[in-house]
PDB file of C-alpha atoms in Angstrom:
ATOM      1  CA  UNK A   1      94.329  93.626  70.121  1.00 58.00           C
ATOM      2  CA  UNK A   2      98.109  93.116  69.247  1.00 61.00           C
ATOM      3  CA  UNK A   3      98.025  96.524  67.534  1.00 60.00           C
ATOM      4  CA  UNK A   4      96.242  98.291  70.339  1.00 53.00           C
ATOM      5  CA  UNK A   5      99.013  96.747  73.317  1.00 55.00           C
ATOM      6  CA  UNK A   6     102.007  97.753  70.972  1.00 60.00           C
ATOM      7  CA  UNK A   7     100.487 100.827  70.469  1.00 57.00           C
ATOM      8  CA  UNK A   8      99.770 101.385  74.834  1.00 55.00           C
ATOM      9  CA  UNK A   9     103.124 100.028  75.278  1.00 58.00           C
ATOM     10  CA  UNK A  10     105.057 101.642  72.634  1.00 60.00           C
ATOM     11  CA  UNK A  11     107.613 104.283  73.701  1.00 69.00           C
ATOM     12  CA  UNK A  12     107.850 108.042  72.531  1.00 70.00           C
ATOM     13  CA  UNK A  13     110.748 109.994  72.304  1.00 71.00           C
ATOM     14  CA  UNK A  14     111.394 112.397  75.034  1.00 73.00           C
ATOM     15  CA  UNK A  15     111.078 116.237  74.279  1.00 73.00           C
ATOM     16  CA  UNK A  16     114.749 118.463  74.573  1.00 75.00           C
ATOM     17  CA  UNK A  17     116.002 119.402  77.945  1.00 77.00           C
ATOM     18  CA  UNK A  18     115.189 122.798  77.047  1.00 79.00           C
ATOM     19  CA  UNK A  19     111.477 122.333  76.413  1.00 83.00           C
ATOM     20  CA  UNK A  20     111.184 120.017  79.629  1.00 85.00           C
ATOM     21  CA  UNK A  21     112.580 122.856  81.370  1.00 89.00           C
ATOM     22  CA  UNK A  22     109.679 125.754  79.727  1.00 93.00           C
ATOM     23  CA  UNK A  23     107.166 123.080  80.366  1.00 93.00           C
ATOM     24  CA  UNK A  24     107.778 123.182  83.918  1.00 94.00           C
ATOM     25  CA  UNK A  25     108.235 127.266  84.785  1.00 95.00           C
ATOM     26  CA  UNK A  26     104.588 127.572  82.546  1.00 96.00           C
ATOM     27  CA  UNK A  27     102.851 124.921  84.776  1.00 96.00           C
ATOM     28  CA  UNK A  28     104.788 126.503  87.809  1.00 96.00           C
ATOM     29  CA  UNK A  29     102.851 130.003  86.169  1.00 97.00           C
ATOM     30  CA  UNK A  30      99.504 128.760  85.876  1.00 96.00           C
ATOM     31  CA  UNK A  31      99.474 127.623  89.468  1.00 97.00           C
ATOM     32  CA  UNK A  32     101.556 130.957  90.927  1.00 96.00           C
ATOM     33  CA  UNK A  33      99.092 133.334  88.781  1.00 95.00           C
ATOM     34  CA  UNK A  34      95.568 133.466  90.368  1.00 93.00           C
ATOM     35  CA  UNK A  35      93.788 134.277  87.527  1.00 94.00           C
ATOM     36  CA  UNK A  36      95.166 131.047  85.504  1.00 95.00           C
ATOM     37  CA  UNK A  37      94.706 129.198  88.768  1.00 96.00           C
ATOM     38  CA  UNK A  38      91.021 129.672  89.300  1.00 94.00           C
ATOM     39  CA  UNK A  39      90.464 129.054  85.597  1.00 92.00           C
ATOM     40  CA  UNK A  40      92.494 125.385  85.845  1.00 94.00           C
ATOM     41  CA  UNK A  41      91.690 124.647  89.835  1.00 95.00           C
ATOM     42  CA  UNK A  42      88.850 122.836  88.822  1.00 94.00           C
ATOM     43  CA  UNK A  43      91.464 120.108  87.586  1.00 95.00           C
ATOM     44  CA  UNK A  44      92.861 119.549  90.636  1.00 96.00           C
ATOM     45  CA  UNK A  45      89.262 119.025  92.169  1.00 96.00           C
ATOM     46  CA  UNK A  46      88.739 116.287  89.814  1.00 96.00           C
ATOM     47  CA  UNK A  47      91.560 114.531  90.853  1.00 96.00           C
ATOM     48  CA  UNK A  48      90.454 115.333  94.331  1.00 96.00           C
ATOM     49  CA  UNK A  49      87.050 114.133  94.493  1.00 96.00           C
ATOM     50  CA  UNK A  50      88.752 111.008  92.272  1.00 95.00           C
ATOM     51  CA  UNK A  51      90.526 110.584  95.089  1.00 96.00           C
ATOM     52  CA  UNK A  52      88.444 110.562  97.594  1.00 96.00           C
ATOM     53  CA  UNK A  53      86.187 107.867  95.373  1.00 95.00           C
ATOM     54  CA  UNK A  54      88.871 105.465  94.780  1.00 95.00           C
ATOM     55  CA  UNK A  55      89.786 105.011  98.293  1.00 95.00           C
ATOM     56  CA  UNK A  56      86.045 104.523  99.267  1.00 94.00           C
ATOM     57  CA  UNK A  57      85.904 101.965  96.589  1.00 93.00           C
ATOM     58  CA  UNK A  58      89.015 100.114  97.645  1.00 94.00           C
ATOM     59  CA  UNK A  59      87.850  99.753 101.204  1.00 93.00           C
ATOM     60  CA  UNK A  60      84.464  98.697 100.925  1.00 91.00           C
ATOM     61  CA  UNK A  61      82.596 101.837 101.264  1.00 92.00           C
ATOM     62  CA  UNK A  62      79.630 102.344  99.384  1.00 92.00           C
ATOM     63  CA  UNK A  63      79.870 105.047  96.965  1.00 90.00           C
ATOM     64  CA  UNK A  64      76.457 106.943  96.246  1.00 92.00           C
ATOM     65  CA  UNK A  65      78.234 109.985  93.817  1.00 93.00           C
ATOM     66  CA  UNK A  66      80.344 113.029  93.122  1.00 95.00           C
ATOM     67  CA  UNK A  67      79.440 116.496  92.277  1.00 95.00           C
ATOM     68  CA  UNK A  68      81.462 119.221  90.708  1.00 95.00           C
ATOM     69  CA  UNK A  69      80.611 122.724  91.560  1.00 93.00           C
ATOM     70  CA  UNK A  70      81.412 126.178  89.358  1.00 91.00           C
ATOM     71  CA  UNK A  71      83.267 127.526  92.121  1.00 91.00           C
ATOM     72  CA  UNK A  72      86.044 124.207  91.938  1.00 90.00           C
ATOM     73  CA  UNK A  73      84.819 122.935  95.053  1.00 91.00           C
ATOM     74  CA  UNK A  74      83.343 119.545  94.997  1.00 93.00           C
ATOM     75  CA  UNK A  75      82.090 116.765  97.594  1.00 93.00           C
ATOM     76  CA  UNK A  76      82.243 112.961  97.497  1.00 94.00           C
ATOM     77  CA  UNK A  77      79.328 111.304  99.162  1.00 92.00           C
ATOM     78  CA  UNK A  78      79.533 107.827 100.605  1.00 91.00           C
ATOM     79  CA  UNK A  79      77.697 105.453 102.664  1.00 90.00           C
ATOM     80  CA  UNK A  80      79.459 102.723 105.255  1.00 88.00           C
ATOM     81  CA  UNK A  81      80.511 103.164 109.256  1.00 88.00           C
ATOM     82  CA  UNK A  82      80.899 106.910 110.323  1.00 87.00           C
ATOM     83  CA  UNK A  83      83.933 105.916 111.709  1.00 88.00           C
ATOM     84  CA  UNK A  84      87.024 103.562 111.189  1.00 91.00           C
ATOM     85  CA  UNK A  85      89.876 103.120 109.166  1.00 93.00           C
ATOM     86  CA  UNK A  86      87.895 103.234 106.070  1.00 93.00           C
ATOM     87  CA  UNK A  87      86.390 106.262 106.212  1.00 95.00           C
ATOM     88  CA  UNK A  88      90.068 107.267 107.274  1.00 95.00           C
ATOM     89  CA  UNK A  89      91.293 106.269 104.691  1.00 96.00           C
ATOM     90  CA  UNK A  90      88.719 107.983 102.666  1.00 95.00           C
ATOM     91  CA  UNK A  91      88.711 111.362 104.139  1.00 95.00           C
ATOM     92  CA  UNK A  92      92.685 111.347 103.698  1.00 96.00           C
ATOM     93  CA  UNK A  93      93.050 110.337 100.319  1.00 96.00           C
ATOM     94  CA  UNK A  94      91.308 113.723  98.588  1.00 95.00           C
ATOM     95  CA  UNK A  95      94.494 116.204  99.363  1.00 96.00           C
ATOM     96  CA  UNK A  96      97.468 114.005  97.846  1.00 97.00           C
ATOM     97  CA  UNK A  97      95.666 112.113  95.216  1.00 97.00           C
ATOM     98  CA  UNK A  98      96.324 115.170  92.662  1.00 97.00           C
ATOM     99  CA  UNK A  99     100.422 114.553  94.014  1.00 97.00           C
ATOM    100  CA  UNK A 100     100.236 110.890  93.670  1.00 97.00           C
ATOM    101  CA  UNK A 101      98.550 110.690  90.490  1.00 96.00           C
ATOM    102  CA  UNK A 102     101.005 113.592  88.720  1.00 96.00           C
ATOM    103  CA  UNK A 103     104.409 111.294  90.099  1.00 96.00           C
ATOM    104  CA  UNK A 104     102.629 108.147  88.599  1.00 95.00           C
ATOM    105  CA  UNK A 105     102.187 110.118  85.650  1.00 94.00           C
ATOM    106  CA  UNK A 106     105.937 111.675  85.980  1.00 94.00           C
ATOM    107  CA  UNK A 107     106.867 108.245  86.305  1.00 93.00           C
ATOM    108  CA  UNK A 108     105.179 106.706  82.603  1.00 92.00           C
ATOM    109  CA  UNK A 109     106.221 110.061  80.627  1.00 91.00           C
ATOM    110  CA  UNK A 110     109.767 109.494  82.101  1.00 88.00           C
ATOM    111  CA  UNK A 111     109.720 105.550  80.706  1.00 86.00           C
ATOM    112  CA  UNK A 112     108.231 107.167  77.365  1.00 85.00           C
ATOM    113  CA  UNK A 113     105.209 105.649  78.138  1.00 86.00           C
ATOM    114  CA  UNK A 114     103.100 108.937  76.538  1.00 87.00           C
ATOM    115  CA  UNK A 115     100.076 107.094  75.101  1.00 85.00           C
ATOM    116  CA  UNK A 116      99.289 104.414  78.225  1.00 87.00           C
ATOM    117  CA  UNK A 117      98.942 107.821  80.363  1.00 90.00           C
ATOM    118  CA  UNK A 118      96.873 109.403  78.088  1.00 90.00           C
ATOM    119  CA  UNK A 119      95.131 106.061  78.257  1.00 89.00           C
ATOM    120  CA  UNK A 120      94.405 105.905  81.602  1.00 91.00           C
ATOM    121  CA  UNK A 121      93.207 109.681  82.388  1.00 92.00           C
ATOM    122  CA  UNK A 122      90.642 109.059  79.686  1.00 92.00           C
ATOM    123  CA  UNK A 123      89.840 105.865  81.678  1.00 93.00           C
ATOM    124  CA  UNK A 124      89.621 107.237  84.529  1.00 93.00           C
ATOM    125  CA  UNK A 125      87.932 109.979  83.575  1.00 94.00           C
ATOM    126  CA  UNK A 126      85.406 108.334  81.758  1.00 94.00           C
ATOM    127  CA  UNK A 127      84.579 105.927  85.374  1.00 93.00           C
ATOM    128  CA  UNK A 128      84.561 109.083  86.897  1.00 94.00           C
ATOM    129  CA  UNK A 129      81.426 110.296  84.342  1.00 94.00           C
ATOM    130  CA  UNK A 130      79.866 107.516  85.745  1.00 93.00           C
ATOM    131  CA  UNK A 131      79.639 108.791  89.491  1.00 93.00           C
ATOM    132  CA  UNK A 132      78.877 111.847  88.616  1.00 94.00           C
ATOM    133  CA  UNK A 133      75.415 113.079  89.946  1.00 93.00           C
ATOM    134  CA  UNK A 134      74.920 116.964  89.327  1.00 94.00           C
ATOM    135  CA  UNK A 135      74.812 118.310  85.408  1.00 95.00           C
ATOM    136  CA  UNK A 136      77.875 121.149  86.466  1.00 95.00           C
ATOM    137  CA  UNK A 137      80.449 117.692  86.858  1.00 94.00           C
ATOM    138  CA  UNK A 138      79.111 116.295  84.081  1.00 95.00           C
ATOM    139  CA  UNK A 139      79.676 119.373  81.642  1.00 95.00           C
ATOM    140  CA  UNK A 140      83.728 119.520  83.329  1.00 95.00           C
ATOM    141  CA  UNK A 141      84.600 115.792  82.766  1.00 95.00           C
ATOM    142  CA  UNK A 142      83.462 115.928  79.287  1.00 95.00           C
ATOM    143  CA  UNK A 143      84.968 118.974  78.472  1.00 95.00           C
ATOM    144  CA  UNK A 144      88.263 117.795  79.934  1.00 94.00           C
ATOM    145  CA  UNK A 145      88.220 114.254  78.328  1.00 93.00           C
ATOM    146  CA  UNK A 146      87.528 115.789  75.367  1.00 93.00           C
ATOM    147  CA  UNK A 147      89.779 117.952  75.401  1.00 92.00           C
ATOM    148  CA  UNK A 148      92.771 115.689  75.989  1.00 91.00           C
ATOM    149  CA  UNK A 149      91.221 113.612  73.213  1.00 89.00           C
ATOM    150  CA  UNK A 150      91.135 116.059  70.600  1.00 89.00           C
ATOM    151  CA  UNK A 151      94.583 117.327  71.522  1.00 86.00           C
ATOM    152  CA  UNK A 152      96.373 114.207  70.989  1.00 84.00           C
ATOM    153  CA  UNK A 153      94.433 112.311  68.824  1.00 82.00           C
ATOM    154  CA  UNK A 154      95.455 115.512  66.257  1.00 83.00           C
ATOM    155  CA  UNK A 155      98.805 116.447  67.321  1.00 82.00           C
ATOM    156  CA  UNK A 156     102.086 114.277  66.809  1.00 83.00           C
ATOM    157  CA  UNK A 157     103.641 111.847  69.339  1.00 77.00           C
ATOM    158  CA  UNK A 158     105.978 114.561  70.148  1.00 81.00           C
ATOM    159  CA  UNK A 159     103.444 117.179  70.875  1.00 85.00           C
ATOM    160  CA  UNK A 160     101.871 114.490  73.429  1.00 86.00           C
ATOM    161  CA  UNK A 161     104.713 114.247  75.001  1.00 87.00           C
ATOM    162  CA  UNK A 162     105.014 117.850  75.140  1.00 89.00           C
ATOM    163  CA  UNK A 163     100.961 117.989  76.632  1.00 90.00           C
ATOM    164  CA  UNK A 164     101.872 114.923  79.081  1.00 91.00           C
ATOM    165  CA  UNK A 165     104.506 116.793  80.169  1.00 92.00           C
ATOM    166  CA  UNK A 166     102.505 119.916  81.283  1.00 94.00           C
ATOM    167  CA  UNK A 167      99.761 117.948  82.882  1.00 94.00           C
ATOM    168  CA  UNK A 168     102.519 115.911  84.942  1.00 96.00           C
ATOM    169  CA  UNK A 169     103.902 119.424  86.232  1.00 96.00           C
ATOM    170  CA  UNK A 170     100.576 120.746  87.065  1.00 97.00           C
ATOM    171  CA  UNK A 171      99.507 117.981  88.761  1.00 97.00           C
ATOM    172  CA  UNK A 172     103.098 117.866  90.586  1.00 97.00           C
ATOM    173  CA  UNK A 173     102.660 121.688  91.555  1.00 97.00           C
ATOM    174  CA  UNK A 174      99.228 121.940  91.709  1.00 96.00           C
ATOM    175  CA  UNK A 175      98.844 119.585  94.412  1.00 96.00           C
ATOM    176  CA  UNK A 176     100.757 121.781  96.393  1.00 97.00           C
ATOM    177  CA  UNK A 177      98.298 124.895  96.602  1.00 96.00           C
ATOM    178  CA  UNK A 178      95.143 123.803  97.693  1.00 96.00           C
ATOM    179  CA  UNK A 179      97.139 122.290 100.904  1.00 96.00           C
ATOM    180  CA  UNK A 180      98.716 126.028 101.500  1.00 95.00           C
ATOM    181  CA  UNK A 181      95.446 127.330 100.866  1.00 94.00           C
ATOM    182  CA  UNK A 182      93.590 125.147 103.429  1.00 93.00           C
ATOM    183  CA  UNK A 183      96.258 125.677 106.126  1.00 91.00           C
ATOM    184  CA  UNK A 184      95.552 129.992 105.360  1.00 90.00           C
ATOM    185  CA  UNK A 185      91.776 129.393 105.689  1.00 87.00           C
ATOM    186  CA  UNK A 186      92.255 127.351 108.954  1.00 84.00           C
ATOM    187  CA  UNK A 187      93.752 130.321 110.562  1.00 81.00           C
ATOM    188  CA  UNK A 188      90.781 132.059 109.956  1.00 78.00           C
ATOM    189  CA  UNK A 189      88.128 129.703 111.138  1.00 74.00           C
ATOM    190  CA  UNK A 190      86.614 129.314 107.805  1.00 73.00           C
ATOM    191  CA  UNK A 191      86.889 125.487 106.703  1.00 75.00           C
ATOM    192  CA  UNK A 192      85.317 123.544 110.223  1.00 76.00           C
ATOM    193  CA  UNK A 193      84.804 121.145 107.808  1.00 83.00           C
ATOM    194  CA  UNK A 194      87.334 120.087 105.396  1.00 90.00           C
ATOM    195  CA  UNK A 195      89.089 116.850 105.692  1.00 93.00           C
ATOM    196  CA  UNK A 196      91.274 117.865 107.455  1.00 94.00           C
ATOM    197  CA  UNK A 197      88.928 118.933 110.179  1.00 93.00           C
ATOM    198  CA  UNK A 198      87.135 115.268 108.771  1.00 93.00           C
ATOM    199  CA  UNK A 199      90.371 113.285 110.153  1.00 95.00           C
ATOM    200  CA  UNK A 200      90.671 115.498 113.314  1.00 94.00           C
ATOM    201  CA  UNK A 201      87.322 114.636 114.709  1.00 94.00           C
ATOM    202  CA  UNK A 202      87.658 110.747 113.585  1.00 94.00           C
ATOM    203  CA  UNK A 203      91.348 110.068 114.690  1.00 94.00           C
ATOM    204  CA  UNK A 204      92.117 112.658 117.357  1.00 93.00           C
ATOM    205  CA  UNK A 205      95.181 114.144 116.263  1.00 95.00           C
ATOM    206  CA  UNK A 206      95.005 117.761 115.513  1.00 94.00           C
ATOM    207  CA  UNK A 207      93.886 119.471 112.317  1.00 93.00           C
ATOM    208  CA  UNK A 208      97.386 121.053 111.974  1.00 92.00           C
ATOM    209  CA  UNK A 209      99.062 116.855 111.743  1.00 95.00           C
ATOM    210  CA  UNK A 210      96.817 116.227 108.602  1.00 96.00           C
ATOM    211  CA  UNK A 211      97.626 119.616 106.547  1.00 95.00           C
ATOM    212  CA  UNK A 212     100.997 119.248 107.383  1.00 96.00           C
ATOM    213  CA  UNK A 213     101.183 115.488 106.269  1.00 97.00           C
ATOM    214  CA  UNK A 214      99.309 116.233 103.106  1.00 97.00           C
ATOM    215  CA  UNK A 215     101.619 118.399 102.787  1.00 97.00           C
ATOM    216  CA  UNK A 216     104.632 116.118 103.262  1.00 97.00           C
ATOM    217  CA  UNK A 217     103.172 113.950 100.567  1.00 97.00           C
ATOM    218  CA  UNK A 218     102.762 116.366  98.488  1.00 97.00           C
ATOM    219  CA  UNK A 219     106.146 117.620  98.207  1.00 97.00           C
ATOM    220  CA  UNK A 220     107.698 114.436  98.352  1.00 97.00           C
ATOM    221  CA  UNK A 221     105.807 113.938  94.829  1.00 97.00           C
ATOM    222  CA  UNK A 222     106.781 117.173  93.688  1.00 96.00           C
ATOM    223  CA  UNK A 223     110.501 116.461  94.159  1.00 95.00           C
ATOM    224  CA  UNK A 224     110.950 112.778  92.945  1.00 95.00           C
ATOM    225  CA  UNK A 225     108.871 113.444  90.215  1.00 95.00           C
ATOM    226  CA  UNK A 226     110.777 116.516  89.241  1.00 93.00           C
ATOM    227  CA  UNK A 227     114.023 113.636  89.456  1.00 92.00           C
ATOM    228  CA  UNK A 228     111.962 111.507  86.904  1.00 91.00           C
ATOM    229  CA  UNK A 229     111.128 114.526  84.722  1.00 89.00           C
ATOM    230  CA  UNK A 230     114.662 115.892  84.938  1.00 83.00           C
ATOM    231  CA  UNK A 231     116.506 116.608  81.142  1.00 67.00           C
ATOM    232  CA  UNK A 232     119.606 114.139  82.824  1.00 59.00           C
ATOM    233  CA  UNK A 233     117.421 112.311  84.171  1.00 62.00           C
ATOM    234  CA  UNK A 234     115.311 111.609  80.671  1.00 51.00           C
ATOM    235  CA  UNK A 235     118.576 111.358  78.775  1.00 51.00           C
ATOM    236  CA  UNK A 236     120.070 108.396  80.869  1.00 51.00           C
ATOM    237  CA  UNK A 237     116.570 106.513  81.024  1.00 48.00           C
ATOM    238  CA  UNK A 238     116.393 106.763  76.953  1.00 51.00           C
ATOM    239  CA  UNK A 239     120.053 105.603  76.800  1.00 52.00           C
ATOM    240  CA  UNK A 240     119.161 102.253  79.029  1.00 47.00           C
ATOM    241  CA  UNK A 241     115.995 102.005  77.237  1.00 46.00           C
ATOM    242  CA  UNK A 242     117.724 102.048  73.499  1.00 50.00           C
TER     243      UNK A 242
END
């Protein structure tokens, strides 16, 4: 157990400014470029739904299952009072958890922290497998956990860092979208029901407060975990750590 904390504490090197830097403008492409976007959407849902599940969890709901569909939607289902600061809570946690959880992840790969982040996704992911209740979700959290498995259990420390890196940014950036997306499709009439919509009906306060507070969040992530991930930043967090 000694050698497993040492190794969850332990802390990598950070990559060059310069490949911090390319990390960021190709995460910044696969989220600008719709054709990369649709194929890597589907990891924003996860954290999504994630999100949503977490928050019913924490306040008592009861939590009956996820599913995943092929077209990167997905729906949470839980069970408690229709109403009420718990299902609040709930319905407002799906658009910023993908935000949140890239700045807590900004915030381990800037304290070298590289293998306790890889650490928890697969955690998380693997609870996650367990709430899962159609054979499309199942198929996507395997195929990602494995996939971030395989890639760093085979490449170097400073290739993870590298691959932490990337999934930081397109968390950071790719929370962003969905939130723009949902505020076009409003316009339109064509989501009466996203949580947004969700929130309006249980608090009162117009559709238009929620987007534009998700979207708040979302860029308040984006731009203090760009400070964490920062080259400067990186080089005078490695100097107090040494």
């Amino acid at each position: 157990m000694s050698e497993v904390w040492r190794a969850l504490t332990g802390v990598q090197t950070e990559p060059p400014g310069w490949a911090v830097l390319l990390v960021a403008l190709v995460a910044l492409a696969v989220v600008v470029w719709s054709t990369s976007w649709q194929l890597s959407r589907g990891l924003v849902t996860i954290a999504h739904e994630g999100g949503h599940a977490l928050m019913a969890l924490l306040t008592r709901r009861k939590l009956q299952g996820i599913r995943l569909h092929s077209d990167t939607s997905g729906v949470t289902l839980t069970r408690g009072r229709p109403t009420g600061p718990g299902m609040i809570l709930t319905a407002a946690s799906g658009y910023v958890a993908p935000s949140l959880l890239g700045l807590g992840g900004a915030w381990l790969v800037s304290s070298g922290h590289v293998t306790a982040l890889i650490t928890v996704v697969l955690g998380l992911l693997l609870c996650m497998l367990l709430l899962i209740r159609n054979l499309f979700g199942v198929v996507s959290l395997l195929a990602t956990g494995g996939a971030i498995f395989a890639l760093t259990w085979y490449s170097p420390p400073d290739v993870d860092a590298v691959l932490a890196q990337l999934a930081v940014w397109f968390l950071l950036f790719g929370g962003v979208r969905p939130i723009l997306e949902l505020r076009r499709k409003r316009r339109y009439g064509r989501t009466p029901d996203s949580d947004a919509d969700q929130l309006a009906r249980l608090t009162g306060l117009p559709a238009g407060f929620w987007i534009f507070l998700f979207l708040l969040v979302a860029l308040a992530c984006l731009a203090v975990g760009a400070w964490l991930l920062s080259p400067l930043q990186l080089s005078s967090l490695s100097s107090l750590l040494r």
